[in-house]
């Protein structure tokens, strides 16, 4: 198999690497996440100007004709710098729903705004009692003439404090956990009846609890067919899993490099701790875990265009393998750094936090292990 990237993809990687290195260094990021806004809108605008936000979309809608591999490259570089800007919620998730099932009018209105950076989305799918079952919904959308009325509560909506619009999953029919009756809507966050409680997450991002109380949206806010959105949600979340796996690989690569460098500088008993064989073995295991994660991420990304069962199996396998690697690398990096690894001033602790939170996004390791087994 040919794992070489195209010349254009190498140029994108080099450009993003330079951007993250020069404008998203550790201290700059730290100031940004501690600010009231919690992110850097000027970086988002710069990403739009560079064409990064339009990479996965076709040229017909103003994109650059890329795909999942291009998104993987972007997210890996973002992982190296712990970039908090909402690329996955906006480009991968919202863009994915529109790309796969949006009407021509929806694509024309929203995709161009995503590509030029003027519209930011958040994906409101999780609920307090839903765990990782996308069909376990208490949020409802009831038909009312030419509109739908939404009521419910969405939890830990990543990027919602920055978003102008939400992609919302809701039940339009059937029972609470039925596969049928699940629908997806685009909702302007400024619509009457929406309230939010914003907060910072452990890994430095921002999220919201979003409440819908008699929120009326037009019928054309529905994406795809009413009541038949569960397969679409699974497809988009598998794409998000692959993107986050790439992000975790980028973070692991930097965590390994930081740990190796620290082991050469930190001295104990008069010699660098990197001279001790037991720590050398640990760092070799960390590197092996990283390389395993990269291979699984490549596989999951390539299989996104395969059949449904093959795509699901590859995505779950990646989430399990990368999740295990992320936890191992993060924990070992902190262990080798000692007390410095858990201080806010040292970057390695923040890589550990991001790698830890990754394990629970779009399904935990245990959830995806069960899913993988159930697929045969």
PDB file of C-alpha atoms in Angstrom, residues 51-332:
ATOM      1  CA  UNK A  51      -8.126  27.414   2.561  1.00  0.00           C
ATOM      2  CA  UNK A  52      -7.858  24.953   5.460  1.00  0.00           C
ATOM      3  CA  UNK A  53     -11.574  25.191   6.307  1.00  0.00           C
ATOM      4  CA  UNK A  54     -12.487  24.328   2.730  1.00  0.00           C
ATOM      5  CA  UNK A  55     -10.104  21.427   2.180  1.00  0.00           C
ATOM      6  CA  UNK A  56     -12.565  18.514   2.616  1.00  0.00           C
ATOM      7  CA  UNK A  57     -15.246  20.025   0.366  1.00  0.00           C
ATOM      8  CA  UNK A  58     -15.752  19.796  -3.374  1.00  0.00           C
ATOM      9  CA  UNK A  59     -14.749  22.582  -5.722  1.00  0.00           C
ATOM     10  CA  UNK A  60     -18.419  23.000  -6.730  1.00  0.00           C
ATOM     11  CA  UNK A  61     -19.214  24.511  -3.314  1.00  0.00           C
ATOM     12  CA  UNK A  62     -16.029  26.549  -3.094  1.00  0.00           C
ATOM     13  CA  UNK A  63     -13.830  23.942  -1.444  1.00  0.00           C
ATOM     14  CA  UNK A  64     -10.534  22.449  -2.556  1.00  0.00           C
ATOM     15  CA  UNK A  65     -11.715  18.978  -3.523  1.00  0.00           C
ATOM     16  CA  UNK A  66     -10.008  17.146  -0.676  1.00  0.00           C
ATOM     17  CA  UNK A  67     -11.355  14.518   1.664  1.00  0.00           C
ATOM     18  CA  UNK A  68     -10.798  12.577   4.865  1.00  0.00           C
ATOM     19  CA  UNK A  69      -7.029  12.259   4.345  1.00  0.00           C
ATOM     20  CA  UNK A  70      -6.733  16.046   4.126  1.00  0.00           C
ATOM     21  CA  UNK A  71      -8.740  16.431   7.340  1.00  0.00           C
ATOM     22  CA  UNK A  72      -6.433  13.868   8.956  1.00  0.00           C
ATOM     23  CA  UNK A  73      -3.369  15.922   8.008  1.00  0.00           C
ATOM     24  CA  UNK A  74      -4.933  19.090   9.437  1.00  0.00           C
ATOM     25  CA  UNK A  75      -5.937  17.431  12.712  1.00  0.00           C
ATOM     26  CA  UNK A  76      -2.543  15.818  13.231  1.00  0.00           C
ATOM     27  CA  UNK A  77      -0.860  19.221  13.008  1.00  0.00           C
ATOM     28  CA  UNK A  78      -3.529  20.701  15.297  1.00  0.00           C
ATOM     29  CA  UNK A  79      -2.822  17.940  17.798  1.00  0.00           C
ATOM     30  CA  UNK A  80       0.838  18.869  17.906  1.00  0.00           C
ATOM     31  CA  UNK A  81      -0.059  22.381  19.052  1.00  0.00           C
ATOM     32  CA  UNK A  82      -3.170  21.479  21.089  1.00  0.00           C
ATOM     33  CA  UNK A  83      -5.178  23.807  18.844  1.00  0.00           C
ATOM     34  CA  UNK A  84      -8.594  24.488  20.410  1.00  0.00           C
ATOM     35  CA  UNK A  85     -10.327  26.114  17.424  1.00  0.00           C
ATOM     36  CA  UNK A  86     -13.460  24.075  16.472  1.00  0.00           C
ATOM     37  CA  UNK A  87     -12.369  22.391  13.248  1.00  0.00           C
ATOM     38  CA  UNK A  88     -14.068  19.057  14.008  1.00  0.00           C
ATOM     39  CA  UNK A  89     -17.463  20.452  15.123  1.00  0.00           C
ATOM     40  CA  UNK A  90     -17.615  22.919  12.233  1.00  0.00           C
ATOM     41  CA  UNK A  91     -15.820  21.357   9.271  1.00  0.00           C
ATOM     42  CA  UNK A  92     -15.947  17.619   9.964  1.00  0.00           C
ATOM     43  CA  UNK A  93     -19.334  17.325  11.706  1.00  0.00           C
ATOM     44  CA  UNK A  94     -21.504  20.159  10.379  1.00  0.00           C
ATOM     45  CA  UNK A  95     -19.752  20.041   7.020  1.00  0.00           C
ATOM     46  CA  UNK A  96     -20.162  16.271   6.945  1.00  0.00           C
ATOM     47  CA  UNK A  97     -23.915  16.420   7.533  1.00  0.00           C
ATOM     48  CA  UNK A  98     -24.323  19.015   4.821  1.00  0.00           C
ATOM     49  CA  UNK A  99     -22.013  17.210   2.407  1.00  0.00           C
ATOM     50  CA  UNK A 100     -23.739  13.848   2.792  1.00  0.00           C
ATOM     51  CA  UNK A 101     -27.395  14.803   3.203  1.00  0.00           C
ATOM     52  CA  UNK A 102     -27.888  18.562   2.971  1.00  0.00           C
ATOM     53  CA  UNK A 103     -30.230  20.026   0.383  1.00  0.00           C
ATOM     54  CA  UNK A 104     -28.842  22.198  -2.364  1.00  0.00           C
ATOM     55  CA  UNK A 105     -30.170  25.289  -0.578  1.00  0.00           C
ATOM     56  CA  UNK A 106     -28.589  24.209   2.729  1.00  0.00           C
ATOM     57  CA  UNK A 107     -25.239  23.558   1.123  1.00  0.00           C
ATOM     58  CA  UNK A 108     -25.291  26.855  -0.684  1.00  0.00           C
ATOM     59  CA  UNK A 109     -26.136  28.781   2.470  1.00  0.00           C
ATOM     60  CA  UNK A 110     -23.966  27.055   5.054  1.00  0.00           C
ATOM     61  CA  UNK A 111     -20.984  25.441   3.331  1.00  0.00           C
ATOM     62  CA  UNK A 112     -19.784  28.695   1.815  1.00  0.00           C
ATOM     63  CA  UNK A 113     -20.036  30.329   5.256  1.00  0.00           C
ATOM     64  CA  UNK A 114     -18.054  27.483   6.825  1.00  0.00           C
ATOM     65  CA  UNK A 115     -15.375  27.719   4.156  1.00  0.00           C
ATOM     66  CA  UNK A 116     -14.945  31.501   4.516  1.00  0.00           C
ATOM     67  CA  UNK A 117     -14.910  31.228   8.319  1.00  0.00           C
ATOM     68  CA  UNK A 118     -17.935  33.437   8.926  1.00  0.00           C
ATOM     69  CA  UNK A 119     -20.070  30.671  10.431  1.00  0.00           C
ATOM     70  CA  UNK A 120     -19.011  28.400  13.298  1.00  0.00           C
ATOM     71  CA  UNK A 121     -20.962  25.272  14.235  1.00  0.00           C
ATOM     72  CA  UNK A 122     -21.207  23.020  17.274  1.00  0.00           C
ATOM     73  CA  UNK A 123     -22.583  19.480  17.222  1.00  0.00           C
ATOM     74  CA  UNK A 124     -25.243  19.031  19.939  1.00  0.00           C
ATOM     75  CA  UNK A 125     -25.756  15.271  20.142  1.00  0.00           C
ATOM     76  CA  UNK A 126     -24.862  14.161  23.685  1.00  0.00           C
ATOM     77  CA  UNK A 127     -27.459  14.027  26.459  1.00  0.00           C
ATOM     78  CA  UNK A 128     -27.036  13.548  30.225  1.00  0.00           C
ATOM     79  CA  UNK A 129     -28.509  10.024  30.172  1.00  0.00           C
ATOM     80  CA  UNK A 130     -27.670   9.009  26.618  1.00  0.00           C
ATOM     81  CA  UNK A 131     -24.163   7.590  27.132  1.00  0.00           C
ATOM     82  CA  UNK A 132     -22.804   6.754  23.660  1.00  0.00           C
ATOM     83  CA  UNK A 133     -26.081   5.649  22.086  1.00  0.00           C
ATOM     84  CA  UNK A 134     -26.945   8.266  19.456  1.00  0.00           C
ATOM     85  CA  UNK A 135     -30.556   7.004  19.375  1.00  0.00           C
ATOM     86  CA  UNK A 136     -31.044   7.440  23.136  1.00  0.00           C
ATOM     87  CA  UNK A 137     -32.687  10.854  22.882  1.00  0.00           C
ATOM     88  CA  UNK A 138     -34.957  12.786  25.209  1.00  0.00           C
ATOM     89  CA  UNK A 139     -34.740  15.934  23.086  1.00  0.00           C
ATOM     90  CA  UNK A 140     -37.819  16.059  20.857  1.00  0.00           C
ATOM     91  CA  UNK A 141     -38.790  17.886  17.682  1.00  0.00           C
ATOM     92  CA  UNK A 142     -42.524  17.978  17.074  1.00  0.00           C
ATOM     93  CA  UNK A 143     -44.034  19.063  13.785  1.00  0.00           C
ATOM     94  CA  UNK A 144     -46.108  22.241  14.071  1.00  0.00           C
ATOM     95  CA  UNK A 145     -47.439  23.356  10.718  1.00  0.00           C
ATOM     96  CA  UNK A 146     -44.484  24.461   8.586  1.00  0.00           C
ATOM     97  CA  UNK A 147     -42.017  24.244  11.450  1.00  0.00           C
ATOM     98  CA  UNK A 148     -40.652  21.982  14.190  1.00  0.00           C
ATOM     99  CA  UNK A 149     -40.646  22.774  17.907  1.00  0.00           C
ATOM    100  CA  UNK A 150     -37.590  21.544  19.834  1.00  0.00           C
ATOM    101  CA  UNK A 151     -37.480  20.786  23.565  1.00  0.00           C
ATOM    102  CA  UNK A 152     -34.671  19.178  25.510  1.00  0.00           C
ATOM    103  CA  UNK A 153     -31.178  19.414  26.958  1.00  0.00           C
ATOM    104  CA  UNK A 154     -27.854  18.743  25.221  1.00  0.00           C
ATOM    105  CA  UNK A 155     -24.746  18.156  27.326  1.00  0.00           C
ATOM    106  CA  UNK A 156     -21.051  18.992  26.828  1.00  0.00           C
ATOM    107  CA  UNK A 157     -21.510  20.624  23.439  1.00  0.00           C
ATOM    108  CA  UNK A 158     -17.883  21.273  22.446  1.00  0.00           C
ATOM    109  CA  UNK A 159     -17.320  24.697  20.868  1.00  0.00           C
ATOM    110  CA  UNK A 160     -20.863  25.905  21.561  1.00  0.00           C
ATOM    111  CA  UNK A 161     -19.740  29.143  23.279  1.00  0.00           C
ATOM    112  CA  UNK A 162     -18.100  30.184  19.988  1.00  0.00           C
ATOM    113  CA  UNK A 163     -20.782  28.848  17.649  1.00  0.00           C
ATOM    114  CA  UNK A 164     -23.295  30.835  15.622  1.00  0.00           C
ATOM    115  CA  UNK A 165     -25.232  27.671  14.691  1.00  0.00           C
ATOM    116  CA  UNK A 166     -25.880  24.221  16.140  1.00  0.00           C
ATOM    117  CA  UNK A 167     -26.395  20.855  14.503  1.00  0.00           C
ATOM    118  CA  UNK A 168     -28.940  19.184  16.799  1.00  0.00           C
ATOM    119  CA  UNK A 169     -30.114  15.583  16.995  1.00  0.00           C
ATOM    120  CA  UNK A 170     -33.711  15.142  18.168  1.00  0.00           C
ATOM    121  CA  UNK A 171     -36.446  12.543  18.199  1.00  0.00           C
ATOM    122  CA  UNK A 172     -39.300  13.151  15.766  1.00  0.00           C
ATOM    123  CA  UNK A 173     -40.938   9.767  16.318  1.00  0.00           C
ATOM    124  CA  UNK A 174     -40.660   6.328  17.929  1.00  0.00           C
ATOM    125  CA  UNK A 175     -39.517   5.417  21.423  1.00  0.00           C
ATOM    126  CA  UNK A 176     -36.588   6.855  23.342  1.00  0.00           C
ATOM    127  CA  UNK A 177     -33.966   4.371  22.098  1.00  0.00           C
ATOM    128  CA  UNK A 178     -35.538   3.338  18.780  1.00  0.00           C
ATOM    129  CA  UNK A 179     -33.309   3.443  15.718  1.00  0.00           C
ATOM    130  CA  UNK A 180     -36.187   4.927  13.734  1.00  0.00           C
ATOM    131  CA  UNK A 181     -37.451   8.402  14.492  1.00  0.00           C
ATOM    132  CA  UNK A 182     -34.092  10.212  14.865  1.00  0.00           C
ATOM    133  CA  UNK A 183     -33.659  13.472  12.933  1.00  0.00           C
ATOM    134  CA  UNK A 184     -31.013  16.183  12.555  1.00  0.00           C
ATOM    135  CA  UNK A 185     -31.592  19.943  12.396  1.00  0.00           C
ATOM    136  CA  UNK A 186     -29.566  23.092  11.779  1.00  0.00           C
ATOM    137  CA  UNK A 187     -30.464  25.647  14.435  1.00  0.00           C
ATOM    138  CA  UNK A 188     -29.382  29.267  14.698  1.00  0.00           C
ATOM    139  CA  UNK A 189     -28.069  29.630  18.260  1.00  0.00           C
ATOM    140  CA  UNK A 190     -29.706  33.037  18.610  1.00  0.00           C
ATOM    141  CA  UNK A 191     -33.200  31.545  18.160  1.00  0.00           C
ATOM    142  CA  UNK A 192     -35.659  32.340  20.959  1.00  0.00           C
ATOM    143  CA  UNK A 193     -35.895  29.608  23.562  1.00  0.00           C
ATOM    144  CA  UNK A 194     -32.235  28.544  23.503  1.00  0.00           C
ATOM    145  CA  UNK A 195     -30.235  29.079  26.678  1.00  0.00           C
ATOM    146  CA  UNK A 196     -26.680  27.955  27.400  1.00  0.00           C
ATOM    147  CA  UNK A 197     -24.386  27.456  30.355  1.00  0.00           C
ATOM    148  CA  UNK A 198     -20.802  27.836  29.174  1.00  0.00           C
ATOM    149  CA  UNK A 199     -17.699  26.420  30.844  1.00  0.00           C
ATOM    150  CA  UNK A 200     -14.081  25.431  30.279  1.00  0.00           C
ATOM    151  CA  UNK A 201     -13.259  21.768  29.812  1.00  0.00           C
ATOM    152  CA  UNK A 202     -10.390  19.953  31.515  1.00  0.00           C
ATOM    153  CA  UNK A 203      -8.303  20.056  28.336  1.00  0.00           C
ATOM    154  CA  UNK A 204      -8.631  23.813  27.786  1.00  0.00           C
ATOM    155  CA  UNK A 205     -11.498  23.916  25.301  1.00  0.00           C
ATOM    156  CA  UNK A 206     -14.940  25.456  25.867  1.00  0.00           C
ATOM    157  CA  UNK A 207     -18.288  23.678  25.971  1.00  0.00           C
ATOM    158  CA  UNK A 208     -21.906  24.389  26.894  1.00  0.00           C
ATOM    159  CA  UNK A 209     -24.974  22.806  28.348  1.00  0.00           C
ATOM    160  CA  UNK A 210     -27.636  23.785  25.797  1.00  0.00           C
ATOM    161  CA  UNK A 211     -31.321  23.948  26.710  1.00  0.00           C
ATOM    162  CA  UNK A 212     -34.182  24.094  24.212  1.00  0.00           C
ATOM    163  CA  UNK A 213     -37.558  25.337  25.377  1.00  0.00           C
ATOM    164  CA  UNK A 214     -40.199  25.522  22.662  1.00  0.00           C
ATOM    165  CA  UNK A 215     -37.598  26.451  20.058  1.00  0.00           C
ATOM    166  CA  UNK A 216     -39.302  26.865  16.694  1.00  0.00           C
ATOM    167  CA  UNK A 217     -37.269  26.135  13.543  1.00  0.00           C
ATOM    168  CA  UNK A 218     -38.481  26.102   9.929  1.00  0.00           C
ATOM    169  CA  UNK A 219     -39.076  22.804   8.155  1.00  0.00           C
ATOM    170  CA  UNK A 220     -36.101  23.469   5.871  1.00  0.00           C
ATOM    171  CA  UNK A 221     -33.818  23.256   8.948  1.00  0.00           C
ATOM    172  CA  UNK A 222     -34.193  19.465   8.733  1.00  0.00           C
ATOM    173  CA  UNK A 223     -31.137  17.712   7.245  1.00  0.00           C
ATOM    174  CA  UNK A 224     -32.018  14.661   5.193  1.00  0.00           C
ATOM    175  CA  UNK A 225     -35.100  12.543   5.711  1.00  0.00           C
ATOM    176  CA  UNK A 226     -37.208  12.945   8.845  1.00  0.00           C
ATOM    177  CA  UNK A 227     -36.800  10.059  11.291  1.00  0.00           C
ATOM    178  CA  UNK A 228     -34.070   8.298   9.302  1.00  0.00           C
ATOM    179  CA  UNK A 229     -30.921  10.127  10.419  1.00  0.00           C
ATOM    180  CA  UNK A 230     -29.260   7.508  12.646  1.00  0.00           C
ATOM    181  CA  UNK A 231     -27.092   5.974   9.860  1.00  0.00           C
ATOM    182  CA  UNK A 232     -26.083   9.511   8.827  1.00  0.00           C
ATOM    183  CA  UNK A 233     -25.130  10.387  12.411  1.00  0.00           C
ATOM    184  CA  UNK A 234     -23.030   7.225  12.667  1.00  0.00           C
ATOM    185  CA  UNK A 235     -21.273   8.045   9.404  1.00  0.00           C
ATOM    186  CA  UNK A 236     -20.410  11.593  10.470  1.00  0.00           C
ATOM    187  CA  UNK A 237     -19.288  10.548  13.947  1.00  0.00           C
ATOM    188  CA  UNK A 238     -17.035   7.867  12.429  1.00  0.00           C
ATOM    189  CA  UNK A 239     -15.454  10.651  10.378  1.00  0.00           C
ATOM    190  CA  UNK A 240     -15.069  12.712  13.558  1.00  0.00           C
ATOM    191  CA  UNK A 241     -13.465   9.719  15.306  1.00  0.00           C
ATOM    192  CA  UNK A 242     -10.880   9.390  12.533  1.00  0.00           C
ATOM    193  CA  UNK A 243     -10.128  13.121  12.744  1.00  0.00           C
ATOM    194  CA  UNK A 244      -9.728  13.039  16.533  1.00  0.00           C
ATOM    195  CA  UNK A 245      -7.495   9.965  16.232  1.00  0.00           C
ATOM    196  CA  UNK A 246      -5.218  11.990  13.974  1.00  0.00           C
ATOM    197  CA  UNK A 247      -5.239  14.799  16.531  1.00  0.00           C
ATOM    198  CA  UNK A 248      -4.259  12.332  19.261  1.00  0.00           C
ATOM    199  CA  UNK A 249      -1.390  11.059  17.092  1.00  0.00           C
ATOM    200  CA  UNK A 250      -0.067  14.595  16.732  1.00  0.00           C
ATOM    201  CA  UNK A 251      -0.291  15.146  20.490  1.00  0.00           C
ATOM    202  CA  UNK A 252       1.423  11.820  21.213  1.00  0.00           C
ATOM    203  CA  UNK A 253       4.267  12.654  18.841  1.00  0.00           C
ATOM    204  CA  UNK A 254       4.991  15.878  20.705  1.00  0.00           C
ATOM    205  CA  UNK A 255       4.568  14.241  24.119  1.00  0.00           C
ATOM    206  CA  UNK A 256       7.135  11.604  23.147  1.00  0.00           C
ATOM    207  CA  UNK A 257       9.575  14.239  21.891  1.00  0.00           C
ATOM    208  CA  UNK A 258       9.159  16.329  25.063  1.00  0.00           C
ATOM    209  CA  UNK A 259       9.717  13.288  27.251  1.00  0.00           C
ATOM    210  CA  UNK A 260      12.845  12.223  25.371  1.00  0.00           C
ATOM    211  CA  UNK A 261      14.298  15.727  25.600  1.00  0.00           C
ATOM    212  CA  UNK A 262      13.478  15.970  29.322  1.00  0.00           C
ATOM    213  CA  UNK A 263      15.164  12.625  29.964  1.00  0.00           C
ATOM    214  CA  UNK A 264      18.376  14.015  28.466  1.00  0.00           C
ATOM    215  CA  UNK A 265      18.323  17.129  30.680  1.00  0.00           C
ATOM    216  CA  UNK A 266      16.998  15.892  34.030  1.00  0.00           C
ATOM    217  CA  UNK A 267      19.783  14.417  36.163  1.00  0.00           C
ATOM    218  CA  UNK A 268      19.588  11.947  39.027  1.00  0.00           C
ATOM    219  CA  UNK A 269      22.577  10.414  40.782  1.00  0.00           C
ATOM    220  CA  UNK A 270      24.752  12.658  38.642  1.00  0.00           C
ATOM    221  CA  UNK A 271      23.621  11.329  35.254  1.00  0.00           C
ATOM    222  CA  UNK A 272      20.697  12.124  32.896  1.00  0.00           C
ATOM    223  CA  UNK A 273      17.704   9.902  33.718  1.00  0.00           C
ATOM    224  CA  UNK A 274      17.606   8.900  30.045  1.00  0.00           C
ATOM    225  CA  UNK A 275      20.686   6.777  30.753  1.00  0.00           C
ATOM    226  CA  UNK A 276      18.641   4.427  32.941  1.00  0.00           C
ATOM    227  CA  UNK A 277      17.614   1.365  30.970  1.00  0.00           C
ATOM    228  CA  UNK A 278      14.193   1.060  32.580  1.00  0.00           C
ATOM    229  CA  UNK A 279      13.257   4.545  31.347  1.00  0.00           C
ATOM    230  CA  UNK A 280      14.682   3.809  27.908  1.00  0.00           C
ATOM    231  CA  UNK A 281      12.392   0.778  27.745  1.00  0.00           C
ATOM    232  CA  UNK A 282       9.427   2.922  28.739  1.00  0.00           C
ATOM    233  CA  UNK A 283      10.155   5.467  26.035  1.00  0.00           C
ATOM    234  CA  UNK A 284      10.527   2.713  23.442  1.00  0.00           C
ATOM    235  CA  UNK A 285       7.104   1.415  24.486  1.00  0.00           C
ATOM    236  CA  UNK A 286       5.712   4.955  24.152  1.00  0.00           C
ATOM    237  CA  UNK A 287       7.108   5.223  20.635  1.00  0.00           C
ATOM    238  CA  UNK A 288       5.679   1.819  19.708  1.00  0.00           C
ATOM    239  CA  UNK A 289       2.261   2.867  21.033  1.00  0.00           C
ATOM    240  CA  UNK A 290       2.421   6.031  18.925  1.00  0.00           C
ATOM    241  CA  UNK A 291       3.320   4.142  15.749  1.00  0.00           C
ATOM    242  CA  UNK A 292       0.491   1.672  16.356  1.00  0.00           C
ATOM    243  CA  UNK A 293      -1.914   4.589  16.737  1.00  0.00           C
ATOM    244  CA  UNK A 294      -0.722   6.134  13.467  1.00  0.00           C
ATOM    245  CA  UNK A 295      -1.324   2.882  11.570  1.00  0.00           C
ATOM    246  CA  UNK A 296      -4.833   2.477  13.008  1.00  0.00           C
ATOM    247  CA  UNK A 297      -5.633   6.112  12.181  1.00  0.00           C
ATOM    248  CA  UNK A 298      -4.529   5.655   8.579  1.00  0.00           C
ATOM    249  CA  UNK A 299      -6.698   2.540   8.300  1.00  0.00           C
ATOM    250  CA  UNK A 300      -9.763   4.235   9.783  1.00  0.00           C
ATOM    251  CA  UNK A 301      -9.328   7.230   7.493  1.00  0.00           C
ATOM    252  CA  UNK A 302      -8.953   5.111   4.366  1.00  0.00           C
ATOM    253  CA  UNK A 303     -11.983   2.980   5.296  1.00  0.00           C
ATOM    254  CA  UNK A 304     -14.328   5.969   5.669  1.00  0.00           C
ATOM    255  CA  UNK A 305     -15.266   5.520   2.009  1.00  0.00           C
ATOM    256  CA  UNK A 306     -15.777   1.754   2.350  1.00  0.00           C
ATOM    257  CA  UNK A 307     -19.023  -0.063   3.113  1.00  0.00           C
ATOM    258  CA  UNK A 308     -20.905   0.725   6.311  1.00  0.00           C
ATOM    259  CA  UNK A 309     -19.801  -2.355   8.277  1.00  0.00           C
ATOM    260  CA  UNK A 310     -16.167  -2.051   7.195  1.00  0.00           C
ATOM    261  CA  UNK A 311     -16.159   1.670   8.046  1.00  0.00           C
ATOM    262  CA  UNK A 312     -17.632   1.067  11.493  1.00  0.00           C
ATOM    263  CA  UNK A 313     -15.193  -1.727  12.299  1.00  0.00           C
ATOM    264  CA  UNK A 314     -12.179   0.364  11.265  1.00  0.00           C
ATOM    265  CA  UNK A 315     -13.388   3.428  13.203  1.00  0.00           C
ATOM    266  CA  UNK A 316     -14.023   1.408  16.365  1.00  0.00           C
ATOM    267  CA  UNK A 317     -10.702  -0.428  16.047  1.00  0.00           C
ATOM    268  CA  UNK A 318      -8.939   2.922  15.761  1.00  0.00           C
ATOM    269  CA  UNK A 319     -10.798   4.389  18.732  1.00  0.00           C
ATOM    270  CA  UNK A 320      -9.827   1.392  20.860  1.00  0.00           C
ATOM    271  CA  UNK A 321      -6.183   1.244  19.769  1.00  0.00           C
ATOM    272  CA  UNK A 322      -5.539   4.984  19.669  1.00  0.00           C
ATOM    273  CA  UNK A 323      -7.417   5.473  22.939  1.00  0.00           C
ATOM    274  CA  UNK A 324      -5.242   2.891  24.674  1.00  0.00           C
ATOM    275  CA  UNK A 325      -2.077   4.380  23.171  1.00  0.00           C
ATOM    276  CA  UNK A 326      -3.109   7.917  24.111  1.00  0.00           C
ATOM    277  CA  UNK A 327      -3.672   6.971  27.722  1.00  0.00           C
ATOM    278  CA  UNK A 328      -0.407   5.034  27.922  1.00  0.00           C
ATOM    279  CA  UNK A 329       1.710   7.755  26.304  1.00  0.00           C
ATOM    280  CA  UNK A 330       0.107  10.521  28.377  1.00  0.00           C
ATOM    281  CA  UNK A 331       0.526   8.696  31.665  1.00  0.00           C
ATOM    282  CA  UNK A 332       4.085   7.580  30.980  1.00  0.00           C
TER     283      UNK A 332
END
